[in-house]
PDB file of C-alpha atoms and ligand atoms in Angstrom:
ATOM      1  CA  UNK A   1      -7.762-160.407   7.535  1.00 88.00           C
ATOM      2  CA  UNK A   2     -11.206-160.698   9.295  1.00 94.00           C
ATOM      3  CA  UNK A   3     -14.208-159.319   8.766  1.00 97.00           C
ATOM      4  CA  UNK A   4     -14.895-155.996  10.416  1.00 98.00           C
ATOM      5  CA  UNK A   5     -17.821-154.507  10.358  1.00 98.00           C
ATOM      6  CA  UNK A   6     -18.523-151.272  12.846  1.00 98.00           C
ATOM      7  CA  UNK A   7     -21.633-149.713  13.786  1.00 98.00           C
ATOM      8  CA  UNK A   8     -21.361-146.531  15.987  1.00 98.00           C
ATOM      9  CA  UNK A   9     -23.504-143.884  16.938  1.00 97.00           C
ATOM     10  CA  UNK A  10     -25.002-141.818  19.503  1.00 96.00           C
ATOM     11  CA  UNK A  11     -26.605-143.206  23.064  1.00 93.00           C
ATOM     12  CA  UNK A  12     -29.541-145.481  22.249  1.00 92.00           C
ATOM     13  CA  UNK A  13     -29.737-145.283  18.517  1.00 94.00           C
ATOM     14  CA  UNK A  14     -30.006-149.147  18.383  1.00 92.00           C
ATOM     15  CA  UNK A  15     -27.047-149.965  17.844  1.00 95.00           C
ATOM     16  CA  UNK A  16     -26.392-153.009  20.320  1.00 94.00           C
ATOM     17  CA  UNK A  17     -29.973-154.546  19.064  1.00 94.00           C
ATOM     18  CA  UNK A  18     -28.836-154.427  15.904  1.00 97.00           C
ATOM     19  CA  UNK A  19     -25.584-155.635  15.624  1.00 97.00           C
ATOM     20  CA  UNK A  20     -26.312-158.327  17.438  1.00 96.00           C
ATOM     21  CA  UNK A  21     -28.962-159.625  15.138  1.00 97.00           C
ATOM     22  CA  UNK A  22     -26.792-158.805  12.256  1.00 98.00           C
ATOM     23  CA  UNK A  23     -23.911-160.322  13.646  1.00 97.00           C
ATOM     24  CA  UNK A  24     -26.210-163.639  14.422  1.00 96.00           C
ATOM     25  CA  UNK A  25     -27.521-163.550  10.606  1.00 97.00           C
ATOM     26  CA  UNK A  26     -23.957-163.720   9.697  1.00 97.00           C
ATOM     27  CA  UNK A  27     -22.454-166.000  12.253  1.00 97.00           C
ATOM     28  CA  UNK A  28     -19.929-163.101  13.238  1.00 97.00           C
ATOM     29  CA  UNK A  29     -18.918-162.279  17.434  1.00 96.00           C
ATOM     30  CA  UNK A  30     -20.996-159.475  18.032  1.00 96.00           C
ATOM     31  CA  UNK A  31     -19.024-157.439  20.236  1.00 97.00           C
ATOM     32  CA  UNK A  32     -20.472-154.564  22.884  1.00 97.00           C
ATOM     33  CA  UNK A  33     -17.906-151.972  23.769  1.00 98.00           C
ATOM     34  CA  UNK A  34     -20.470-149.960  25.465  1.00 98.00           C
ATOM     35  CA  UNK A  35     -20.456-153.195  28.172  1.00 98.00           C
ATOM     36  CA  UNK A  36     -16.823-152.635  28.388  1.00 98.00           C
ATOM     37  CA  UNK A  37     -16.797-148.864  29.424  1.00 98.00           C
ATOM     38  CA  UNK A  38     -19.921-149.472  31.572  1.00 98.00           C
ATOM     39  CA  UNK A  39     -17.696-152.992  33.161  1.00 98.00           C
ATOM     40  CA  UNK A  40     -14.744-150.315  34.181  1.00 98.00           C
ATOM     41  CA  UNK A  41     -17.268-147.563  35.503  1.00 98.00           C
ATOM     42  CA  UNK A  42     -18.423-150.155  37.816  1.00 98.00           C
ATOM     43  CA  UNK A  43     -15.260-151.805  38.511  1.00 98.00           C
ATOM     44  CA  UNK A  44     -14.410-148.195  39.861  1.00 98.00           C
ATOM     45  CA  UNK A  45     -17.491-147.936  41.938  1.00 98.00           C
ATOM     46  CA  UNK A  46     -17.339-151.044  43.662  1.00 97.00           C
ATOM     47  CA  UNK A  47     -13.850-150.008  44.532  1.00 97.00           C
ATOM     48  CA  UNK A  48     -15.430-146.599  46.148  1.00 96.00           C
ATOM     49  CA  UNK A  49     -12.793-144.419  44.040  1.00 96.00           C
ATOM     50  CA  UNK A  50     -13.135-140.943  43.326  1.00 97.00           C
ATOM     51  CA  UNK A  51     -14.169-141.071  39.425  1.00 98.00           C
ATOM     52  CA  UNK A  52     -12.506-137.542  38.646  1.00 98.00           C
ATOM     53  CA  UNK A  53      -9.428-139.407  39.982  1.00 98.00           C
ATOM     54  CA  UNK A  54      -8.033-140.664  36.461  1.00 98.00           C
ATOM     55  CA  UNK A  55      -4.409-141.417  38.126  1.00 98.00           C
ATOM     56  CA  UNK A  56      -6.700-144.187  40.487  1.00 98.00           C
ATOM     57  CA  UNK A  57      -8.953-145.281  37.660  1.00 98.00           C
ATOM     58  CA  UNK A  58      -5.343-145.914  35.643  1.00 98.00           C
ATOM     59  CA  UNK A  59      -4.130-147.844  38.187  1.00 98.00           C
ATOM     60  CA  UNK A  60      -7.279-150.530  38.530  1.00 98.00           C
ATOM     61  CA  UNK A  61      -6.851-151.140  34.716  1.00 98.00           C
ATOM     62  CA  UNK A  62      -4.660-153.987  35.037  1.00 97.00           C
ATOM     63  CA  UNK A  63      -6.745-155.672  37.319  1.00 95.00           C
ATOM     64  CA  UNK A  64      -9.535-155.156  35.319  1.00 97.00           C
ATOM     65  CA  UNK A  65     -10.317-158.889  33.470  1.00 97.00           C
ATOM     66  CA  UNK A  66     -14.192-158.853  30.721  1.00 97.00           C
ATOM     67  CA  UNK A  67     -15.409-161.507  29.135  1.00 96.00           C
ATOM     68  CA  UNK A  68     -18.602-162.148  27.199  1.00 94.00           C
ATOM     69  CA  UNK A  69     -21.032-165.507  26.988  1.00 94.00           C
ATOM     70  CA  UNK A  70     -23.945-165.568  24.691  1.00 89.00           C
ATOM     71  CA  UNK A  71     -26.804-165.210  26.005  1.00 88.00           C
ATOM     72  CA  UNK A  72     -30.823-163.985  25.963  1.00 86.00           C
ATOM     73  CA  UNK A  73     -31.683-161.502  25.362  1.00 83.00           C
ATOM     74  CA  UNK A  74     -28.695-160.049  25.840  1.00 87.00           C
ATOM     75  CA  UNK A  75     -25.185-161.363  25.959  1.00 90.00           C
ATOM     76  CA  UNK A  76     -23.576-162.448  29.548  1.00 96.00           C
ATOM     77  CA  UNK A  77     -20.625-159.625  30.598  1.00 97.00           C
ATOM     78  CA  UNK A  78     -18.142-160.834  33.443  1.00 98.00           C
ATOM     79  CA  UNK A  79     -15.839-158.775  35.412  1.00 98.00           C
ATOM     80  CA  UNK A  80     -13.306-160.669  36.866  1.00 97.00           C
ATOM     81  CA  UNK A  81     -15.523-164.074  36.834  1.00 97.00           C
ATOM     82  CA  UNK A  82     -18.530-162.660  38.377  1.00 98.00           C
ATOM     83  CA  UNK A  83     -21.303-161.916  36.118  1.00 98.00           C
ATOM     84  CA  UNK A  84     -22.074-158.057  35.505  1.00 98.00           C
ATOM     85  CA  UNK A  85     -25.007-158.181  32.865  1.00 97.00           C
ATOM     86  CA  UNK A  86     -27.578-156.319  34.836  1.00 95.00           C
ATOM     87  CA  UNK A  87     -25.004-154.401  37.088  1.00 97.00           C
ATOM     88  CA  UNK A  88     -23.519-152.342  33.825  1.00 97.00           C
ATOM     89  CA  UNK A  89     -26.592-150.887  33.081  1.00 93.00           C
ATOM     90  CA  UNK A  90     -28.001-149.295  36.132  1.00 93.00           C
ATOM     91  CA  UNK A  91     -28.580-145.508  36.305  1.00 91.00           C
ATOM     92  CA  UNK A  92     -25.384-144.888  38.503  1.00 96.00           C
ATOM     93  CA  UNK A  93     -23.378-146.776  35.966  1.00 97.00           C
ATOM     94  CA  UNK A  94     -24.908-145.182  32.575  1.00 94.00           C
ATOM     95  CA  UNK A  95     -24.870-141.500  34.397  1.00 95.00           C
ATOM     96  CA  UNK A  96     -20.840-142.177  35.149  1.00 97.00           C
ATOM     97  CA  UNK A  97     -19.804-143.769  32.209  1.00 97.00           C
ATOM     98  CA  UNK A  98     -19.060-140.808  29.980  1.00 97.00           C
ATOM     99  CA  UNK A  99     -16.936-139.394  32.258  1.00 98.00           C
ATOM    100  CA  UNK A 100     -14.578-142.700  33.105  1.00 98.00           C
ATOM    101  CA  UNK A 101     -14.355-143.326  29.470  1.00 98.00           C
ATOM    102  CA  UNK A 102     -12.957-140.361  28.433  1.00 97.00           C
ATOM    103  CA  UNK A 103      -9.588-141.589  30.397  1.00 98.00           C
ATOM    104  CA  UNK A 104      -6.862-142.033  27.797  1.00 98.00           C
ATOM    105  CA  UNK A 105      -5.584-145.051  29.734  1.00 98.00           C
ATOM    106  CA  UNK A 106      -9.092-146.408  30.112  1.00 98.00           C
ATOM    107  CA  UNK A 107      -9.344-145.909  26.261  1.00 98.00           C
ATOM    108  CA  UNK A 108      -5.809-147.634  25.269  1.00 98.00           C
ATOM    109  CA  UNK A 109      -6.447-150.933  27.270  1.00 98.00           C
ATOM    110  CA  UNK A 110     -10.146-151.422  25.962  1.00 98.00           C
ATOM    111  CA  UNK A 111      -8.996-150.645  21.885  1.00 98.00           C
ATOM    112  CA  UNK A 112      -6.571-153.226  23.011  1.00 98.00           C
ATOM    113  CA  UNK A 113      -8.836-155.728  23.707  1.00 97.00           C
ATOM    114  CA  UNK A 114     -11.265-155.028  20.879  1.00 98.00           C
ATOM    115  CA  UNK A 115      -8.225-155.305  18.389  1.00 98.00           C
ATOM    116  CA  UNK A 116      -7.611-158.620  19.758  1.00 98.00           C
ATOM    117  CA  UNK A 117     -11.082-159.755  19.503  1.00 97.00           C
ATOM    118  CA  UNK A 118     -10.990-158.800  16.232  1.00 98.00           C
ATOM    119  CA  UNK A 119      -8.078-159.617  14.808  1.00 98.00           C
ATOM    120  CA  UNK A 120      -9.209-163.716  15.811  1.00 97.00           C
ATOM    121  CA  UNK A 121     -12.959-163.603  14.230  1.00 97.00           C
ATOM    122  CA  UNK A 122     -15.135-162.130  12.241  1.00 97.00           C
ATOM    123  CA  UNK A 123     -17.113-159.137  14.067  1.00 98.00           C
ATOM    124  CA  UNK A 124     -19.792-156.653  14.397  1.00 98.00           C
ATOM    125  CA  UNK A 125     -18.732-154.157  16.884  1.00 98.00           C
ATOM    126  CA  UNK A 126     -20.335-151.085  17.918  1.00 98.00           C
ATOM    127  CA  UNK A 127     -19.767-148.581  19.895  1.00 98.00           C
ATOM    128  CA  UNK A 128     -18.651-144.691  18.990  1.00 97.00           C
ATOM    129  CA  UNK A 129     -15.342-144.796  17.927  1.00 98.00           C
ATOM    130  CA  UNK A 130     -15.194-148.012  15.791  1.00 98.00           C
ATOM    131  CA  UNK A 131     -14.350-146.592  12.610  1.00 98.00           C
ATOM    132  CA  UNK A 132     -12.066-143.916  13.314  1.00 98.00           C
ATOM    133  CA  UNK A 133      -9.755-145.319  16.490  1.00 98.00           C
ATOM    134  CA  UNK A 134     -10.396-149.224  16.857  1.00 98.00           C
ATOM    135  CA  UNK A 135     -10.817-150.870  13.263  1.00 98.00           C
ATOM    136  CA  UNK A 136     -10.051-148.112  10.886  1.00 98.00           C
ATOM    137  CA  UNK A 137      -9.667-150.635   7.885  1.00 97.00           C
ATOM    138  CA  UNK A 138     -13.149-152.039   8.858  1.00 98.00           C
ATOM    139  CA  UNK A 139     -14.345-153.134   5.338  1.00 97.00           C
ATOM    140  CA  UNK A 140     -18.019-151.960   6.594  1.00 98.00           C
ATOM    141  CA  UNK A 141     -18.733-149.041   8.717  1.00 98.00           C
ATOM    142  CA  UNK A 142     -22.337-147.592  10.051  1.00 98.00           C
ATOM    143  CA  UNK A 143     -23.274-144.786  11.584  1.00 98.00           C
ATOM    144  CA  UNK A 144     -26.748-145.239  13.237  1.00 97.00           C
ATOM    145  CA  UNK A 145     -28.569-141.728  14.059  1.00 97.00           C
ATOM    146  CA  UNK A 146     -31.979-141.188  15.396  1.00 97.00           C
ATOM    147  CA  UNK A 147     -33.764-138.037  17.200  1.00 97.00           C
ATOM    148  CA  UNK A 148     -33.321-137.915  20.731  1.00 97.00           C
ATOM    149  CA  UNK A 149     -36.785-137.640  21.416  1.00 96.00           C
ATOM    150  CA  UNK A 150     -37.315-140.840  19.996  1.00 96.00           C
ATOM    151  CA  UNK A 151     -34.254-142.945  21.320  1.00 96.00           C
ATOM    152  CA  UNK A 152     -35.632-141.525  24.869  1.00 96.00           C
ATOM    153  CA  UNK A 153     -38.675-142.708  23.863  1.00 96.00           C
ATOM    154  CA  UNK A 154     -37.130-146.383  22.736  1.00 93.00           C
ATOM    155  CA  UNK A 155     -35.437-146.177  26.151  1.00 91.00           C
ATOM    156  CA  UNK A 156     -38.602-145.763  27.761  1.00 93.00           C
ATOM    157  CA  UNK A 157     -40.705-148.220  26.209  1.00 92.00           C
ATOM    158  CA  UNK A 158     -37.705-150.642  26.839  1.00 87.00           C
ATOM    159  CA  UNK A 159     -37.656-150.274  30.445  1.00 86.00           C
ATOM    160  CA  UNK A 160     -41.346-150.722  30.672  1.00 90.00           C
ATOM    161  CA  UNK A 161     -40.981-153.686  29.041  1.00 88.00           C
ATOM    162  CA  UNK A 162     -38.314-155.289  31.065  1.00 82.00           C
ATOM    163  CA  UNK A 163     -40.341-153.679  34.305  1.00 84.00           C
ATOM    164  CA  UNK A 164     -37.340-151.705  35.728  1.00 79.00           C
ATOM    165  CA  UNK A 165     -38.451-148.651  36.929  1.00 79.00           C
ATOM    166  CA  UNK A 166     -37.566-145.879  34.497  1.00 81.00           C
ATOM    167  CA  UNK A 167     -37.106-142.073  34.846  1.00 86.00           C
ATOM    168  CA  UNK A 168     -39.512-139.837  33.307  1.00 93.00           C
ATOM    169  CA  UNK A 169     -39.101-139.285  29.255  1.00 94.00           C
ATOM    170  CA  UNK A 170     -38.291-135.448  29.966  1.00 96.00           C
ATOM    171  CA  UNK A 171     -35.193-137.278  32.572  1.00 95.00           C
ATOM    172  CA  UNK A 172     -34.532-139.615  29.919  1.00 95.00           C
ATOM    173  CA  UNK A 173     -34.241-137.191  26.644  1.00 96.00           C
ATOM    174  CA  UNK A 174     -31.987-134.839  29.148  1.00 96.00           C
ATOM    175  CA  UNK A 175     -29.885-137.600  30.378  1.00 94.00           C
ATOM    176  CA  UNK A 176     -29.390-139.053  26.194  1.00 96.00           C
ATOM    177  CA  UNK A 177     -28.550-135.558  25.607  1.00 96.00           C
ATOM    178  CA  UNK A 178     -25.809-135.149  27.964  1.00 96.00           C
ATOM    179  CA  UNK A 179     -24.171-138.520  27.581  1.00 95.00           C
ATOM    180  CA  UNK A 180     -23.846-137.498  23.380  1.00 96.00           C
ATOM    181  CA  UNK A 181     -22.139-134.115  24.306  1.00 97.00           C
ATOM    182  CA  UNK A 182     -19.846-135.414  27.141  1.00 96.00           C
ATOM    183  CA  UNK A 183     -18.882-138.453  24.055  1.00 96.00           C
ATOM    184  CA  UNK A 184     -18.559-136.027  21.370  1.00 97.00           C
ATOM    185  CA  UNK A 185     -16.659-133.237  23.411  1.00 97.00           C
ATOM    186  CA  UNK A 186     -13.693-135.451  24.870  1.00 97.00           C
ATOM    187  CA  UNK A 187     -10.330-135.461  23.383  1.00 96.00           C
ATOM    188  CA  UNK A 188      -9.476-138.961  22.813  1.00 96.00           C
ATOM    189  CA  UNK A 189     -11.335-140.912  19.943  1.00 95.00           C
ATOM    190  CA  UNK A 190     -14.756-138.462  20.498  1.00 97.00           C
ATOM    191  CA  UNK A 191     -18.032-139.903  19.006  1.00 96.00           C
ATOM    192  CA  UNK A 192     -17.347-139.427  15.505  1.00 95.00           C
ATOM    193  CA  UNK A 193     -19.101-140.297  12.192  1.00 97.00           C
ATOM    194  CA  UNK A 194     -15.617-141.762  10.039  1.00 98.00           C
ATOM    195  CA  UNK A 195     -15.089-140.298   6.730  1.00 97.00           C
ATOM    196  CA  UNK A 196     -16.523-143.553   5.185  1.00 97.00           C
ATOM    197  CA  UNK A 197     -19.003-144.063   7.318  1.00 98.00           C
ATOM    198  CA  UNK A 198     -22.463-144.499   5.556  1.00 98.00           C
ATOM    199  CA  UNK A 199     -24.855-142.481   7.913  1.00 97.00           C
ATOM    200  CA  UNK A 200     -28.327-143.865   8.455  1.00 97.00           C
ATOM    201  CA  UNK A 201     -31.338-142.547  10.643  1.00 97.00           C
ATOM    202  CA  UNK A 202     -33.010-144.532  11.746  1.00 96.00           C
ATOM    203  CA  UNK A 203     -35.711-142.177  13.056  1.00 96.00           C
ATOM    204  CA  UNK A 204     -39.322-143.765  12.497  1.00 95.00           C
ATOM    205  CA  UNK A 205     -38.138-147.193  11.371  1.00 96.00           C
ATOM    206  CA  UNK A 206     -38.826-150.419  13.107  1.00 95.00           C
ATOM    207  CA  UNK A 207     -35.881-153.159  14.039  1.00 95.00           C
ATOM    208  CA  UNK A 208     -36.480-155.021  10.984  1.00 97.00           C
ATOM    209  CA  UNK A 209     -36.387-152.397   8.630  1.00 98.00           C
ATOM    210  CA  UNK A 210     -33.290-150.813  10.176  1.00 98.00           C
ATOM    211  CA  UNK A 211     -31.358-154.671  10.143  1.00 98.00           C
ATOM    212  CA  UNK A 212     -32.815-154.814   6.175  1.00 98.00           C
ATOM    213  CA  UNK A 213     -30.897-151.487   5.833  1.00 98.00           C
ATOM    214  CA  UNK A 214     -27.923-152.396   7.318  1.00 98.00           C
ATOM    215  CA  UNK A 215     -27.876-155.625   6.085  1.00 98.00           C
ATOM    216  CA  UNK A 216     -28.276-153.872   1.901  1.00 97.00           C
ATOM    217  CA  UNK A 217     -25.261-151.774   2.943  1.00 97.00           C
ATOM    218  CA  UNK A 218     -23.078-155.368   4.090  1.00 97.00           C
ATOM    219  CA  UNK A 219     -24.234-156.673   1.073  1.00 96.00           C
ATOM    220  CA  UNK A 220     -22.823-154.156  -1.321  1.00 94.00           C
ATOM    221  CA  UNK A 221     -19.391-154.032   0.767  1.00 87.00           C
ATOM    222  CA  UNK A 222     -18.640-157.575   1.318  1.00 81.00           C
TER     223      UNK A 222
HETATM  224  O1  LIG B 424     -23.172-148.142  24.026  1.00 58.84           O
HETATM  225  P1  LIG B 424     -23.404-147.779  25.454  1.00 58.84           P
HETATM  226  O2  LIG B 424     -24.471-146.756  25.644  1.00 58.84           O
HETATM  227  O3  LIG B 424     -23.567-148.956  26.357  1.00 58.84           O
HETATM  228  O4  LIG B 424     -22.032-147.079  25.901  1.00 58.84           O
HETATM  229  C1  LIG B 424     -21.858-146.581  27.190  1.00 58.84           C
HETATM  230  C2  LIG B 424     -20.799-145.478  27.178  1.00 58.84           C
HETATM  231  O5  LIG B 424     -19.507-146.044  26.942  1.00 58.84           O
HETATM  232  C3  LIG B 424     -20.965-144.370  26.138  1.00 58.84           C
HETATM  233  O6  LIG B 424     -21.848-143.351  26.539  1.00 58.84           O
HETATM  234  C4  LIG B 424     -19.527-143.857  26.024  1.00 58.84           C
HETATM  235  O7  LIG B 424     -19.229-142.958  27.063  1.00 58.84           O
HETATM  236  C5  LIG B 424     -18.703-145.121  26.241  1.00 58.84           C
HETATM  237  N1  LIG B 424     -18.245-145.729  25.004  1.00 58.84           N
HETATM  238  C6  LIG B 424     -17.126-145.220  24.409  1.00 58.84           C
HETATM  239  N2  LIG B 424     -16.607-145.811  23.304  1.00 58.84           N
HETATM  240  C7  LIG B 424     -17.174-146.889  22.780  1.00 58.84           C
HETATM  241  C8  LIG B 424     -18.356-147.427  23.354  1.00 58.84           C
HETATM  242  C9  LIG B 424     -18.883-146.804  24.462  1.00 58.84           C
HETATM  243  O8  LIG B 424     -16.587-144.228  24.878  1.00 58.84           O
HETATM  244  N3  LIG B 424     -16.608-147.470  21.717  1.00 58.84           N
END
């Protein structure tokens, strides 16, 4: 078997920053589900369909092709061969995600895909329902927690940083807080801490002390 390890948790907990330099420390495929739900929201944007229409959304699946390249800072997504990286994570994207991927069909088809990614190499994936739906047997699973006044603070400083123009903090911590309800309240695979999980806040902590932590808690599984 491969090496699974899953890191979920709630909107901007760190999760994709951290995987990915834990994944790189390890030489494992660090793999962003988040960039998959976001790839489909768009796909069903650019397509101008009605998002509450889940029978339409179904029906795009199959013509629905992402891939990943590496790449800095972040990794390369492609929807159908065209490059999506920036496109996934605009505000009309992020606001609509919740809502397309909490489709059951939209669900199946990417836990698909992530099986198949890992079931070929080692990984660290993340996203919120790792350990419970996609990788149960995951031989390391994370649960990464933080306040939401600070991830809407991480949020903020991040889009300063990358000068995209960013909604207030108040818009921010409002828009965090919806996105965790709307991925804890749906029926299929909510955002869930697994039974085995090993919970971790990450409140107050910088990168490198969260990867250290994370890293302890590999160390003591593998
Ligand atoms: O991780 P990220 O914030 O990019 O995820 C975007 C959205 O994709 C989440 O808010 C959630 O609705 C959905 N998602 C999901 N299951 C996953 C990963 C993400 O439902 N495994």
């Amino acid at each position: 078997m491969t090496m699974q390890i899953a890191i979920d948790g709630p909107a901007s907990a760190g999760k994709s920053t951290i995987a990915k330099i834990v994944a790189a420390n390890l030489n494992y495929v660090y793999v962003d589900t988040g960039a998959m739900y976001r790839a489909v929201t768009l796909a069903a944007l650019e397509t101008q369909l009605d998002l509450n229409d889940e029978q339409a959304i179904t029906k795009l699946l199959p013509n629905i092709d992402i891939t990943f390249a590496p790449g800095e800072p972040v990794q390369k997504v492609f929807l159908n061969g065209q490059e999506i990286t920036a496109a996934i994570r605009s505000t009309k994207v992020t606001e609509n995600v919740s809502l397309v991927s909490a489709y059951a069909a939209v669900r199946t088809v990417m836990t698909e895909l992530q099986q198949t990614i890992a079931s070929k190499d080692n990984v660290v994936m993340d996203g919120r329902d790792i350990g419970t739906t996609v990788l149960p047997q995951a031989q390391v699973k994370i649960f990464l927690i933080a306040s939401v006044a600070e991830r809407a603070e991480r949020r903020y400083k991040e889009n300063q940083a990358k000068g995209m123009q960013t909604s207030s903090l108040a818009d921010l911590e409002a828009a965090i807080a919806k996105r965790d309800y709307l991925d804890s309240h749906r029926a299929v695979s909510p955002l869930k801490k697994a039974a085995d999980a090993i919970e971790l806040d990450t409140t107050g902590l910088t990168i490198q002390e969260v990867v250290a932590a994370v890293e302890a808690i590999i160390a003591t599984a593998l």
